[in-house]
CSV table of C-alpha atoms in Angstrom, one decimal:
chain,number,residue,atom,x,y,z
A,274,MET,CA,63.8,0.1,21.2
A,275,GLN,CA,64.4,-3.4,19.8
A,276,ASN,CA,64.4,-6.5,22.2
A,277,GLU,CA,67.8,-8.5,22.8
A,278,LEU,CA,65.8,-11.6,23.0
A,279,ILE,CA,64.4,-11.1,19.3
A,280,LEU,CA,67.3,-10.2,18.0
A,281,GLU,CA,68.9,-13.3,19.4
A,282,ARG,CA,66.4,-15.9,18.0
A,283,ILE,CA,67.0,-13.9,14.6
A,284,GLN,CA,70.7,-14.4,14.5
A,285,ASN,CA,70.4,-18.1,15.4
A,286,LEU,CA,67.9,-19.1,12.9
A,287,ARG,CA,70.6,-19.6,10.4
A,288,GLY,CA,69.2,-22.0,7.4
A,289,ARG,CA,65.7,-21.5,8.9
A,290,LYS,CA,65.8,-17.5,8.1
A,291,PRO,CA,64.0,-18.2,4.8
A,292,TYR,CA,61.4,-20.2,6.0
A,293,GLU,CA,60.3,-18.2,9.2
A,294,GLU,CA,60.3,-14.9,6.8
A,295,LYS,CA,57.4,-17.0,4.5
A,296,LYS,CA,55.9,-17.7,7.9
A,297,ALA,CA,55.9,-14.3,8.9
A,298,ALA,CA,54.8,-13.0,5.8
A,299,LYS,CA,51.8,-15.7,5.2
A,300,LEU,CA,50.8,-15.0,8.7
A,301,GLY,CA,50.4,-11.5,7.7
A,302,PHE,CA,53.2,-9.9,10.1
A,303,ALA,CA,55.2,-6.6,8.0
A,304,SER,CA,58.6,-8.2,9.3
A,305,LEU,CA,60.4,-11.0,10.9
A,306,TYR,CA,61.1,-8.9,14.1
A,307,GLU,CA,56.9,-8.4,14.8
A,308,TYR,CA,56.7,-12.2,14.2
A,309,PHE,CA,58.9,-12.8,16.7
A,310,GLU,CA,57.4,-10.5,18.8
A,311,ASP,CA,54.3,-11.9,18.6
A,312,LYS,CA,55.7,-15.3,19.0
A,313,ILE,CA,57.4,-14.5,22.2
A,314,SER,CA,54.7,-12.7,23.9
A,315,LYS,CA,52.2,-16.1,23.2
A,316,GLU,CA,54.9,-18.1,24.8
A,317,ALA,CA,54.9,-15.8,27.8
A,318,LYS,CA,50.9,-16.0,28.1
A,319,ALA,CA,51.2,-19.6,27.8
A,320,LEU,CA,53.6,-20.2,30.3
A,321,GLU,CA,51.7,-17.8,32.6
A,322,ALA,CA,48.8,-19.6,32.1
A,323,ASP,CA,50.1,-23.3,32.9
A,324,GLN,CA,51.8,-21.5,36.0
A,325,ALA,CA,48.5,-20.8,37.0
A,326,HIS,CA,46.8,-24.0,36.2
A,327,ARG,CA,49.3,-25.8,37.9
A,328,THR,CA,48.6,-23.5,41.1
A,329,LYS,CA,45.0,-24.1,40.8
A,330,VAL,CA,45.7,-28.2,40.7
A,331,LYS,CA,48.1,-28.0,43.5
A,332,LYS,CA,45.3,-26.0,46.1
A,333,THR,CA,42.4,-28.7,44.4
A,334,ILE,CA,44.2,-31.5,45.7
A,335,LYS,CA,45.4,-30.2,49.3
A,336,THR,CA,41.9,-29.2,49.7
A,337,LYS,CA,40.7,-33.0,48.8
A,338,ALA,CA,43.3,-34.1,51.2
A,339,VAL,CA,42.2,-31.9,54.1
A,340,ALA,CA,38.2,-33.1,53.2
A,341,LYS,CA,39.2,-36.9,53.6
A,342,LYS,CA,41.0,-36.4,56.5
A,343,GLN,CA,38.3,-34.7,58.2
A,344,ALA,CA,35.7,-37.1,56.7
A,345,GLY,CA,37.0,-39.9,59.1
A,346,SER,CA,35.1,-40.2,62.5
A,347,CYS,CA,36.8,-43.0,64.2
A,348,SER,CA,40.1,-43.2,65.6
A,349,CYS,CA,41.6,-45.6,63.1
A,350,CYS,CA,41.7,-43.4,60.2
């Protein structure tokens, strides 16, 4: 079964198709389709990792803010 996203990207290459075919061959892929399949999966993994990192940073910031509020013992802080 062929993925529509991959086919769409290949169709939209136009003048860059020969370049991408050479690049795919150089990297050891049997076809342009396999190259784009791998490329899209890597993009998805990178996006997931970025979202996980942002979530981790947000939790850290919230934890630091809560700890800072608890550290103040006087009523003016």
